[in-house]
Short mmCIF file of C-alpha atoms in Angstrom, two decimals:
data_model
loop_
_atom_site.label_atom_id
_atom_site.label_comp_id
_atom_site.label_asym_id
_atom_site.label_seq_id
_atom_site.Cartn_x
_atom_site.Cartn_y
_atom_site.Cartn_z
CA UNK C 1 2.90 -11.85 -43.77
CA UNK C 2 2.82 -12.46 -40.04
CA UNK C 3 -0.21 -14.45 -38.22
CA UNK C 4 -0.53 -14.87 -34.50
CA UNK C 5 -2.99 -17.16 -32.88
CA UNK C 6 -3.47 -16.83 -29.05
CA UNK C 7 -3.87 -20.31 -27.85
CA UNK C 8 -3.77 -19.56 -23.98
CA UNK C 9 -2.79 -16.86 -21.57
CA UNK C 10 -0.34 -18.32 -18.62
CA UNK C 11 0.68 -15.54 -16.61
CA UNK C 12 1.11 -12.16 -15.96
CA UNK C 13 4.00 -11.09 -13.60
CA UNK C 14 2.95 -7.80 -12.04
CA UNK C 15 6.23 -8.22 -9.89
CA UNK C 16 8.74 -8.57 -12.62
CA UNK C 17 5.97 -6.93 -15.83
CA UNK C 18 6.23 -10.33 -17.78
CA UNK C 19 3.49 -11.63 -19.98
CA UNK C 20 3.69 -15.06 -20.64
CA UNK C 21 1.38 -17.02 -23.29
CA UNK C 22 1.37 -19.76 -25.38
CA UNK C 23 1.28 -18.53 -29.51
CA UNK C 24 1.12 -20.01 -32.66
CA UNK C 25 3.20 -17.58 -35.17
CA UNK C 26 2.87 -18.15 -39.22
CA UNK C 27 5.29 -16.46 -41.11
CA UNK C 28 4.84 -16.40 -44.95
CA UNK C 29 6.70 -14.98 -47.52
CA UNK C 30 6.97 -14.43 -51.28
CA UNK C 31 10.26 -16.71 -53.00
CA UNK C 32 10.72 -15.61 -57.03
CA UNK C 33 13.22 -18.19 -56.88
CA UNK C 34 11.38 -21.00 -55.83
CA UNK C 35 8.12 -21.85 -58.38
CA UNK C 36 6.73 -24.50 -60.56
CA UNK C 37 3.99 -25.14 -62.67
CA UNK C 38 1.96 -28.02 -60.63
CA UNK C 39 1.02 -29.62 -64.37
CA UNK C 40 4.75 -30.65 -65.24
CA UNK C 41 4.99 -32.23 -61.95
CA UNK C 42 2.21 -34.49 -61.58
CA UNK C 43 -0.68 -31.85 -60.25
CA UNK C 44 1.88 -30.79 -56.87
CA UNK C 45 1.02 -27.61 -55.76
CA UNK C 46 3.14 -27.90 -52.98
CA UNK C 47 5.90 -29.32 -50.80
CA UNK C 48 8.17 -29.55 -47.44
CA UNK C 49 11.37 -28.93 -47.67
CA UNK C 50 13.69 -28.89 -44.43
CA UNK C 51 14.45 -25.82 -42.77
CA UNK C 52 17.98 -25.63 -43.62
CA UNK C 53 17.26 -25.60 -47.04
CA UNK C 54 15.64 -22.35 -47.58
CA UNK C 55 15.89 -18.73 -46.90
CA UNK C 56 14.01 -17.32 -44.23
CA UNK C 57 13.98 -13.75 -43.28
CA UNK C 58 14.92 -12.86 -39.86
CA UNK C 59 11.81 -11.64 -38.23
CA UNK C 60 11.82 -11.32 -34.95
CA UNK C 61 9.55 -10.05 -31.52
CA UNK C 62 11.22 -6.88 -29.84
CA UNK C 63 9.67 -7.56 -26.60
CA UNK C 64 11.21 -11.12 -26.49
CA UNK C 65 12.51 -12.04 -23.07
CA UNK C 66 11.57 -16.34 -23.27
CA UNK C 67 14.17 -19.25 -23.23
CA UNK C 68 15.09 -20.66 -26.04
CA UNK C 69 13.72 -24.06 -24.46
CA UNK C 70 10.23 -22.86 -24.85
CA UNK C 71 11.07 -22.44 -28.29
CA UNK C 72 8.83 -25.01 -30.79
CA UNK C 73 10.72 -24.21 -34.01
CA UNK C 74 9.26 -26.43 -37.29
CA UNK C 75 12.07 -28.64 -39.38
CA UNK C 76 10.19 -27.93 -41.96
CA UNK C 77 9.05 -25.19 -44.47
CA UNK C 78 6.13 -25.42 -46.92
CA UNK C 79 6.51 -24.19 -50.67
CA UNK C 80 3.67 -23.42 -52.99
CA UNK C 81 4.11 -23.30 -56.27
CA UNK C 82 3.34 -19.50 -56.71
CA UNK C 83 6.61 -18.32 -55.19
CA UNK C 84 5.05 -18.69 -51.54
CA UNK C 85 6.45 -20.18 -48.90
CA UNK C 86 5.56 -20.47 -44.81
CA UNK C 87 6.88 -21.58 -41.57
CA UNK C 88 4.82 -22.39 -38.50
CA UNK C 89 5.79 -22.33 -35.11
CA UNK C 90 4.56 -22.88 -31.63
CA UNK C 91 6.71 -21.05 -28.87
CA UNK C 92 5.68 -20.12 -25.14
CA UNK C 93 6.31 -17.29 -25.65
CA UNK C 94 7.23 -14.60 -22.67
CA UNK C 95 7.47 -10.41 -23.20
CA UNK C 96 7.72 -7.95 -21.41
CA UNK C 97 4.85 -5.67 -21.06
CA UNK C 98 4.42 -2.32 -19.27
CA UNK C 99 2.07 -2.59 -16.68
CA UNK C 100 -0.41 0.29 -14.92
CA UNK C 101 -1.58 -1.15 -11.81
CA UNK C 102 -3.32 2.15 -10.67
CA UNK C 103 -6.68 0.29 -10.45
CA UNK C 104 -5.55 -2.78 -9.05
CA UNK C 105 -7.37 -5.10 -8.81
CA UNK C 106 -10.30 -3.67 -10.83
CA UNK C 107 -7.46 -2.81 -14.19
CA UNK C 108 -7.36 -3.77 -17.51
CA UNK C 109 -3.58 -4.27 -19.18
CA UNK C 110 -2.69 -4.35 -22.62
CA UNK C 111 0.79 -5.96 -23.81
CA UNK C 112 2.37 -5.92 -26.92
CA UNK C 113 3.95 -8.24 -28.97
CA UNK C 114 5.60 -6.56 -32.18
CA UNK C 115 7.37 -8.25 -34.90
CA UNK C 116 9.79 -6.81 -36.86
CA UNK C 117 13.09 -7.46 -38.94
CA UNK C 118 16.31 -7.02 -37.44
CA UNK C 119 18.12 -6.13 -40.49
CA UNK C 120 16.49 -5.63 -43.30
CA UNK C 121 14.49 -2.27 -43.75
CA UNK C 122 10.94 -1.37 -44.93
CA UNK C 123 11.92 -1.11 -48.40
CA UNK C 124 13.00 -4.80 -48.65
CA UNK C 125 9.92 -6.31 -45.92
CA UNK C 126 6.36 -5.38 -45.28
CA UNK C 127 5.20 -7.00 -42.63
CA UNK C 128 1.71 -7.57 -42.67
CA UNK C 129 -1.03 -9.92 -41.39
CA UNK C 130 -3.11 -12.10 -43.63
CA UNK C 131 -5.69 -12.92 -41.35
CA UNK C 132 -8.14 -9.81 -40.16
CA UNK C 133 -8.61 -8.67 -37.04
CA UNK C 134 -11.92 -10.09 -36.42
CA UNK C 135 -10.75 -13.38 -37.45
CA UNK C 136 -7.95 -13.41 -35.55
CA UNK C 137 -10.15 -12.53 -32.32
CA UNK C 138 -12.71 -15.45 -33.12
CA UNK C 139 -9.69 -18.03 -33.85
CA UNK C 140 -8.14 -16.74 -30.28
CA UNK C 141 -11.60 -17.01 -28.63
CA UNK C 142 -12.43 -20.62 -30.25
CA UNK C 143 -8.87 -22.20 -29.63
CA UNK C 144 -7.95 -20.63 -26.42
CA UNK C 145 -7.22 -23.21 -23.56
CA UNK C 146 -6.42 -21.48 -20.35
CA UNK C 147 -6.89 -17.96 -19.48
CA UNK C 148 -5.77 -18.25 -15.54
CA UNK C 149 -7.10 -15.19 -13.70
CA UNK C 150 -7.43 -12.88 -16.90
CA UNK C 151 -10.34 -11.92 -19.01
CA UNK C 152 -9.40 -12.01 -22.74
CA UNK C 153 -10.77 -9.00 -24.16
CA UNK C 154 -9.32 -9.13 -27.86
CA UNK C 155 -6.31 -8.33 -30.17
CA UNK C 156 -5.54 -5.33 -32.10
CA UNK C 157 -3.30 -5.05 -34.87
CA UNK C 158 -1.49 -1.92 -36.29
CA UNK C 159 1.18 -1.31 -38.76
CA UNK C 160 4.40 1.34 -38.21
CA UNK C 161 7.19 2.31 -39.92
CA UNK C 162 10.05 3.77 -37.42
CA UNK C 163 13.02 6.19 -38.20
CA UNK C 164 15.86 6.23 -36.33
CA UNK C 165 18.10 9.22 -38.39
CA UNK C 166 18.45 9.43 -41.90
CA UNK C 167 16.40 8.04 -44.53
CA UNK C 168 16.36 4.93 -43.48
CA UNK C 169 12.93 3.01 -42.00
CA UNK C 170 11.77 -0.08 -40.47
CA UNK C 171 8.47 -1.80 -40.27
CA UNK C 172 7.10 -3.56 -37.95
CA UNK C 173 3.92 -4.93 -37.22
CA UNK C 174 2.24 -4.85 -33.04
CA UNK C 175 -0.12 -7.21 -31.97
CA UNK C 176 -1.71 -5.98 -28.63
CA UNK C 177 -3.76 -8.39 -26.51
CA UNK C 178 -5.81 -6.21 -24.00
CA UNK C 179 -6.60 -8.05 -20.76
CA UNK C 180 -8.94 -7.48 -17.89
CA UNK C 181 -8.29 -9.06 -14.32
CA UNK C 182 -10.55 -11.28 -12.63
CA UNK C 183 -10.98 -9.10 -9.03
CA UNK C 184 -12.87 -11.57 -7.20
CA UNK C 185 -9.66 -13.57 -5.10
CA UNK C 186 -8.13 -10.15 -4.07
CA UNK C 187 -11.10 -8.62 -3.43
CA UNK C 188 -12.06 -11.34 -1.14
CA UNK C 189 -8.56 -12.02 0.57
CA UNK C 190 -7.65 -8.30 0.62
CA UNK C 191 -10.12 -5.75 0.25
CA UNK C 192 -13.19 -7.35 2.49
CA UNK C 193 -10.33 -8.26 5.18
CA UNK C 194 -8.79 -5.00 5.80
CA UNK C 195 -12.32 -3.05 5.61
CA UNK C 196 -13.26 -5.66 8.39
CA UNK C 197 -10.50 -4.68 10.38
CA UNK C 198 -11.43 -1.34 9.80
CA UNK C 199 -15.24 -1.65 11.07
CA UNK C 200 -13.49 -3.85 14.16
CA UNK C 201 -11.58 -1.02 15.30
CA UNK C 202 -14.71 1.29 15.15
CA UNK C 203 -16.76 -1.20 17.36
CA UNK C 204 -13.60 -0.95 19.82
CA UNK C 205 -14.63 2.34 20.94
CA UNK C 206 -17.47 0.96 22.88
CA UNK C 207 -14.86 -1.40 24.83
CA UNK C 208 -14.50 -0.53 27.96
CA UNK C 209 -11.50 0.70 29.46
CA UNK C 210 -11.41 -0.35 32.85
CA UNK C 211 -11.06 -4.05 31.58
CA UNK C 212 -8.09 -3.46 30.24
CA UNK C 213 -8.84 -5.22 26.59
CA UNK C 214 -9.48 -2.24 24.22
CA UNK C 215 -5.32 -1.40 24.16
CA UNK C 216 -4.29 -5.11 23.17
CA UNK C 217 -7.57 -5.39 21.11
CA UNK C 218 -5.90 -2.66 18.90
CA UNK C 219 -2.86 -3.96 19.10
CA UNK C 220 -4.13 -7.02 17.21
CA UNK C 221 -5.77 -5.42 14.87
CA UNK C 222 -2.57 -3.04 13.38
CA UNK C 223 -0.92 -6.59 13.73
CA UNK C 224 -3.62 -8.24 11.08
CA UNK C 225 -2.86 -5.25 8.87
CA UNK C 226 0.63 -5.28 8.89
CA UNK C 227 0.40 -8.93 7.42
CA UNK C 228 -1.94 -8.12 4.88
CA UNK C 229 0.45 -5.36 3.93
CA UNK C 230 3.60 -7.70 3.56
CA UNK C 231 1.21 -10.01 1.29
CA UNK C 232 0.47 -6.84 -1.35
CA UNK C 233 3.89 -5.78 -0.75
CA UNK C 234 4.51 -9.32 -2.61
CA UNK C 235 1.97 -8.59 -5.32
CA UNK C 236 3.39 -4.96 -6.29
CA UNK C 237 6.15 -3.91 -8.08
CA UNK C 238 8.35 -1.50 -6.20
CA UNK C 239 9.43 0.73 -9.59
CA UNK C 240 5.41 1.66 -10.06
CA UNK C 241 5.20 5.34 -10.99
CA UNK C 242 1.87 5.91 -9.68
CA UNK C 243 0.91 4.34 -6.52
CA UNK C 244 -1.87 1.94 -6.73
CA UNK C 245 -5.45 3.13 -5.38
CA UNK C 246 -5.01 -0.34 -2.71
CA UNK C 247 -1.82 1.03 -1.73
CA UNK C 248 -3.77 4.44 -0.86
CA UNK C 249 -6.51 2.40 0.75
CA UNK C 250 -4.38 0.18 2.86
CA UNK C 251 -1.80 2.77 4.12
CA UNK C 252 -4.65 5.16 5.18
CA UNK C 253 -6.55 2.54 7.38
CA UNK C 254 -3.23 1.57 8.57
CA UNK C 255 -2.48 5.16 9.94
CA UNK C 256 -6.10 5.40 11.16
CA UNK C 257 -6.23 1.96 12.93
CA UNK C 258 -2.13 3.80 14.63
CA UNK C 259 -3.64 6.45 15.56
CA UNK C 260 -6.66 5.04 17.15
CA UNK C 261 -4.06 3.04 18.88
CA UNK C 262 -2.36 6.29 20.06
CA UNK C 263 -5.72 7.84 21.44
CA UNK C 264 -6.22 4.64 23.69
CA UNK C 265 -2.92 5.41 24.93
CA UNK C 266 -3.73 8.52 25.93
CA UNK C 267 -7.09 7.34 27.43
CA UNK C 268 -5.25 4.58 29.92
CA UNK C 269 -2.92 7.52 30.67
CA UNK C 270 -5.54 9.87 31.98
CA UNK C 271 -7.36 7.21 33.68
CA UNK C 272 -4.38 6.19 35.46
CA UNK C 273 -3.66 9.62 36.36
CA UNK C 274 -6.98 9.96 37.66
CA UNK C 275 -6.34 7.08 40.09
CA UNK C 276 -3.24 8.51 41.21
CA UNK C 277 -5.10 11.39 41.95
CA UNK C 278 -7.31 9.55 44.36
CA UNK C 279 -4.79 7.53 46.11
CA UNK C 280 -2.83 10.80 46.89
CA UNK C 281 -5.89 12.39 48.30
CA UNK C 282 -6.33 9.23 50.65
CA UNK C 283 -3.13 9.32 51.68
CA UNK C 284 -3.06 12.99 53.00
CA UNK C 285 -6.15 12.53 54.59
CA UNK C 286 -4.84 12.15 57.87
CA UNK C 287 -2.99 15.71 57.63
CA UNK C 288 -6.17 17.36 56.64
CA UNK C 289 -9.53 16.49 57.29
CA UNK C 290 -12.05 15.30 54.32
CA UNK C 291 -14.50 17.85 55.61
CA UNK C 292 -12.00 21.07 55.90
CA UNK C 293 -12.14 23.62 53.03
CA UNK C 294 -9.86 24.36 50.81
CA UNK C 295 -9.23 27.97 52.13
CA UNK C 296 -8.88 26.12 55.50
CA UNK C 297 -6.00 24.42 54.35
CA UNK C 298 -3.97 27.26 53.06
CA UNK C 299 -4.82 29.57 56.04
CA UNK C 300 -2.40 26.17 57.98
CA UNK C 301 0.66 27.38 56.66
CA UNK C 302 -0.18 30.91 57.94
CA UNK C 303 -1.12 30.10 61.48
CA UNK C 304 2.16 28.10 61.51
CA UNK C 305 4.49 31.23 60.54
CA UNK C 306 2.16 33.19 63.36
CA UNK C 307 3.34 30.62 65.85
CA UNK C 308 6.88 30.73 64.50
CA UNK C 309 7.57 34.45 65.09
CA UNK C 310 5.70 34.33 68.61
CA UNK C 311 8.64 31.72 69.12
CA UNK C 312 11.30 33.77 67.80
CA UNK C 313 9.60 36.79 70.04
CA UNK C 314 9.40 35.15 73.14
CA UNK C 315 12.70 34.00 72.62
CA UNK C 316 14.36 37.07 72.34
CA UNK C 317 12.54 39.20 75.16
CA UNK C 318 13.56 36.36 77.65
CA UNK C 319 17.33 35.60 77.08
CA UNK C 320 19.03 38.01 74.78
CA UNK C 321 19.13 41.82 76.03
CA UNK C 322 21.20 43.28 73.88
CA UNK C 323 21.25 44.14 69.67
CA UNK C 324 19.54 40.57 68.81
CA UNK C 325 21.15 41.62 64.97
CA UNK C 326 24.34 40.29 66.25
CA UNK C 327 23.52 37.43 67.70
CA UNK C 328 24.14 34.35 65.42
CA UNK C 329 22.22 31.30 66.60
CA UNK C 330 19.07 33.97 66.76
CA UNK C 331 19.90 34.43 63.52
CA UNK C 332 20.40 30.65 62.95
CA UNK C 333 16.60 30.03 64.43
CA UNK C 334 14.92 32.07 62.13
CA UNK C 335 16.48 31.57 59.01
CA UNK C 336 14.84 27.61 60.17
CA UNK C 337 11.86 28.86 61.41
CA UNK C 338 11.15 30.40 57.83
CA UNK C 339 12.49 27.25 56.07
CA UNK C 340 10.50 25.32 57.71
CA UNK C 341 7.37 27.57 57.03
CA UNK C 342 8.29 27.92 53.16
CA UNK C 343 8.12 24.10 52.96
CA UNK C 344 4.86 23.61 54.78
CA UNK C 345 3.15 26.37 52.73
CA UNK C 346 4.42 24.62 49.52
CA UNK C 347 3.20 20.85 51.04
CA UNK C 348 -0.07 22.70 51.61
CA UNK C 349 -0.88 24.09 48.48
CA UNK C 350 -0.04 20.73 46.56
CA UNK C 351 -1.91 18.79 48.44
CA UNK C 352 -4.79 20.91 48.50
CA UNK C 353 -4.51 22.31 45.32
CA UNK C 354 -4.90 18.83 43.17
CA UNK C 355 -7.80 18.26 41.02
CA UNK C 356 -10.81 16.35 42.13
CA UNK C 357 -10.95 12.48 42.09
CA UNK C 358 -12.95 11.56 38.22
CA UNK C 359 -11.60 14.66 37.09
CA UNK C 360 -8.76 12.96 34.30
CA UNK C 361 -10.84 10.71 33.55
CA UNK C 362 -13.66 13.06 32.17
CA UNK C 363 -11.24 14.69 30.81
CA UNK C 364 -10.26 11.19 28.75
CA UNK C 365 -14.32 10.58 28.26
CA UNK C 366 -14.92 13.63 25.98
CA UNK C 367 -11.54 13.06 24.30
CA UNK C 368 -12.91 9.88 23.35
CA UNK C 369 -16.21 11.01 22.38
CA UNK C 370 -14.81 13.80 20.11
CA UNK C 371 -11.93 11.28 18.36
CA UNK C 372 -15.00 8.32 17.39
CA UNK C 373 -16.88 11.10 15.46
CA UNK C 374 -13.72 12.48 13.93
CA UNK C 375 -13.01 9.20 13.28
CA UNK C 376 -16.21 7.79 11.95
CA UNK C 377 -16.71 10.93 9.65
CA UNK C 378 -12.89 10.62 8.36
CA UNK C 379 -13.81 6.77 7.86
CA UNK C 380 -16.73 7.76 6.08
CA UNK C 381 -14.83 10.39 3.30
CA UNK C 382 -12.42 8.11 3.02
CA UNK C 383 -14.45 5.28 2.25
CA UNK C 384 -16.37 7.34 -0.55
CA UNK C 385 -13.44 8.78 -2.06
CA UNK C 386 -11.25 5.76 -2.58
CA UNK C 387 -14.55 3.85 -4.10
CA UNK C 388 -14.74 6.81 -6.45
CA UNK C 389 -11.00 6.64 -7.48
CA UNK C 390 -11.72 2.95 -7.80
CA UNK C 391 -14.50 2.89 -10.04
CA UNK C 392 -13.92 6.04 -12.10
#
């Protein structure tokens, strides 16, 4: 028979999937070699005897990982007169224990500690528990000393026999402690924070751009996250096979707080353009007039080539009389002459031809306007969804 008391809970690793308590363990077994009748020896009914002295079967926990420091073994053994005998010990006592962190930090673990025997097989030891389940709940309930950020919910025990090949079997006997976490710290140094952030980078939007602040406003903000990040990133285990619902939560705001960042980029981009825009328009002001139209200015280029080829006419009625074909430096003129008029013409038409002063940044308004409702409807879902994975 094999009794466990639960005296206090002292950890739970999530980063290395350790449980680590503090047990009292009562192993009792039947001796036909060892008995007496307590009326031939002066009304004992029972004794201590040092360890060494007797046989104890080799019982041990599979999930096991402690020091054998932590280790409170008894000298001593105690022998009833009806063949019984029992060994108590007090270990701190550390397993391993599979963790699901899906829900974290709203989950509820369970760990196992199962005892079995190494070497002998079911036909030789039982294992069982003497104490009942609800007895060994109120004892762990009564006695238990410190329970750190964990809820205790209760034990369960269960009995299996295992077969490896063969006919062979072993017993063993589980005790699993089921464990809910106390959300409150993480929820307040994680959660609230990055949902904070979150509502900080919706109230950027009404920022104003031509202070300059929105851009390194953002800036900060991814920053905050990022930290926050590195923190869970030292909570988590790396080898989880489902990724945790806070994961979800903080890599989504992360990519929504980056790509607001990228739409302000594109906002002082089109806003600088615009300015551009208007400086270039001052600047060729003095080549054509603020009140000309714009069919004015590319009728310029036109009148210029007119005046060109009177040139090249008047040129070649008043000092060449012969096949003007021939003649090289005629040839030489015009080939200029039309140069020259190609690159006026294209001067003309960029210069008139650019968009209005305000134009870009218009343009950058309604791109604004249309990313904050995209953005405060995706922030919306989002929110919604990952309370409902969450919760559920």
């Amino acid at each position: 028979m094999v009794d466990m008391i639960l005296f206090g809970i002292m950890d739970l690793n999530e980063k290395s999937s350790t449980f680590t308590s503090y047990v009292l363990i009562s192993t009792a077994w039947v001796n036909y070699f060892i008995a007496w009748e307590p009326k031939e020896f002066c009304g004992i009914s029972k004794m201590t005897v040092p360890r060494e002295r007797v046989w104890i079967p080799d019982i041990g926990i599979q999930e096991d990982i402690s020091d054998t420091s932590s280790t409170i073994l008894s000298p001593y053994v105690q022998l009833h007169h009806n063949w019984l005998a029992q060994v108590i010990d007090q270990r701190r006592l550390t397993t391993s224990c599979k963790m699901d962190l899906y829900r974290f930090p709203l989950d509820t673990q369970s760990c196992s500690i199962t005892f079995k025997s190494m070497i002998h097989r079911a036909s030789e030891i039982k294992l069982r528990a003497f104490a009942s389940t609800t007895a060994v709940n109120h004892i762990a309930r009564e006695s238990m000393t410190t329970l750190d950020e964990w809820d205790f919910l209760g034990i369960a025990m269960t009995e299996e026999e295992l077969n490896y090949g063969g006919d062979e079997k072993w017993h063993q006997l589980i005790y699993k402690i089921t464990l809910r976490r106390r959300p409150l710290l993480y929820i307040i140094n994680l959660v609230v924070p990055i949902a904070f952030f979150l509502v900080l980078d919706l109230a950027s939007f009404f920022i104003s751009e031509a202070k300059g602040e929105k851009l390194g406003f953002k800036v900060t903000i991814l920053l905050s996250i990022s930290v926050l990040l590195l923190i869970l990133n030292d909570i988590l285990p790396s080898s989880a096979n489902n990724l945790p619902v806070i994961a979800i939560y903080c890599i989504v705001i992360f990519a929504l707080t980056g790509l607001s960042l990228l739409e302000t980029m594109l906002m002082s981009f089109l806003i600088d353009m615009d300015s551009r825009v208007d400086q270039d328009v001052q600047t060729s002001a003095k080549t054509c007039e603020e009140t000309q139209e714009e069919t004015e200015c590319r009728r310029e280029p036109e009148r210029d080539a007119e005046s060109s080829l009177e040139k090249v006419d008047t040129f070649n009625k008043k000092d060449l009389d012969g096949d003007w074909l021939n003649n090289p430096y005629l040839l030489q003129l015009i080939l200029k002459e039309v140069q020259n008029v190609r690159q006026e013409w294209f001067s003309v038409n960029v210069r008139c031809g650019k968009k209005k002063p305000g134009y870009w940044e218009k343009v950058a308004r309604r791109i604004d306007q249309a990313y904050f409702c995209l953005y405060l409807i995706t922030t919306i879902t989002f929110l919604i969804f990952i309370s409902f994975m969450w919760l559920h």
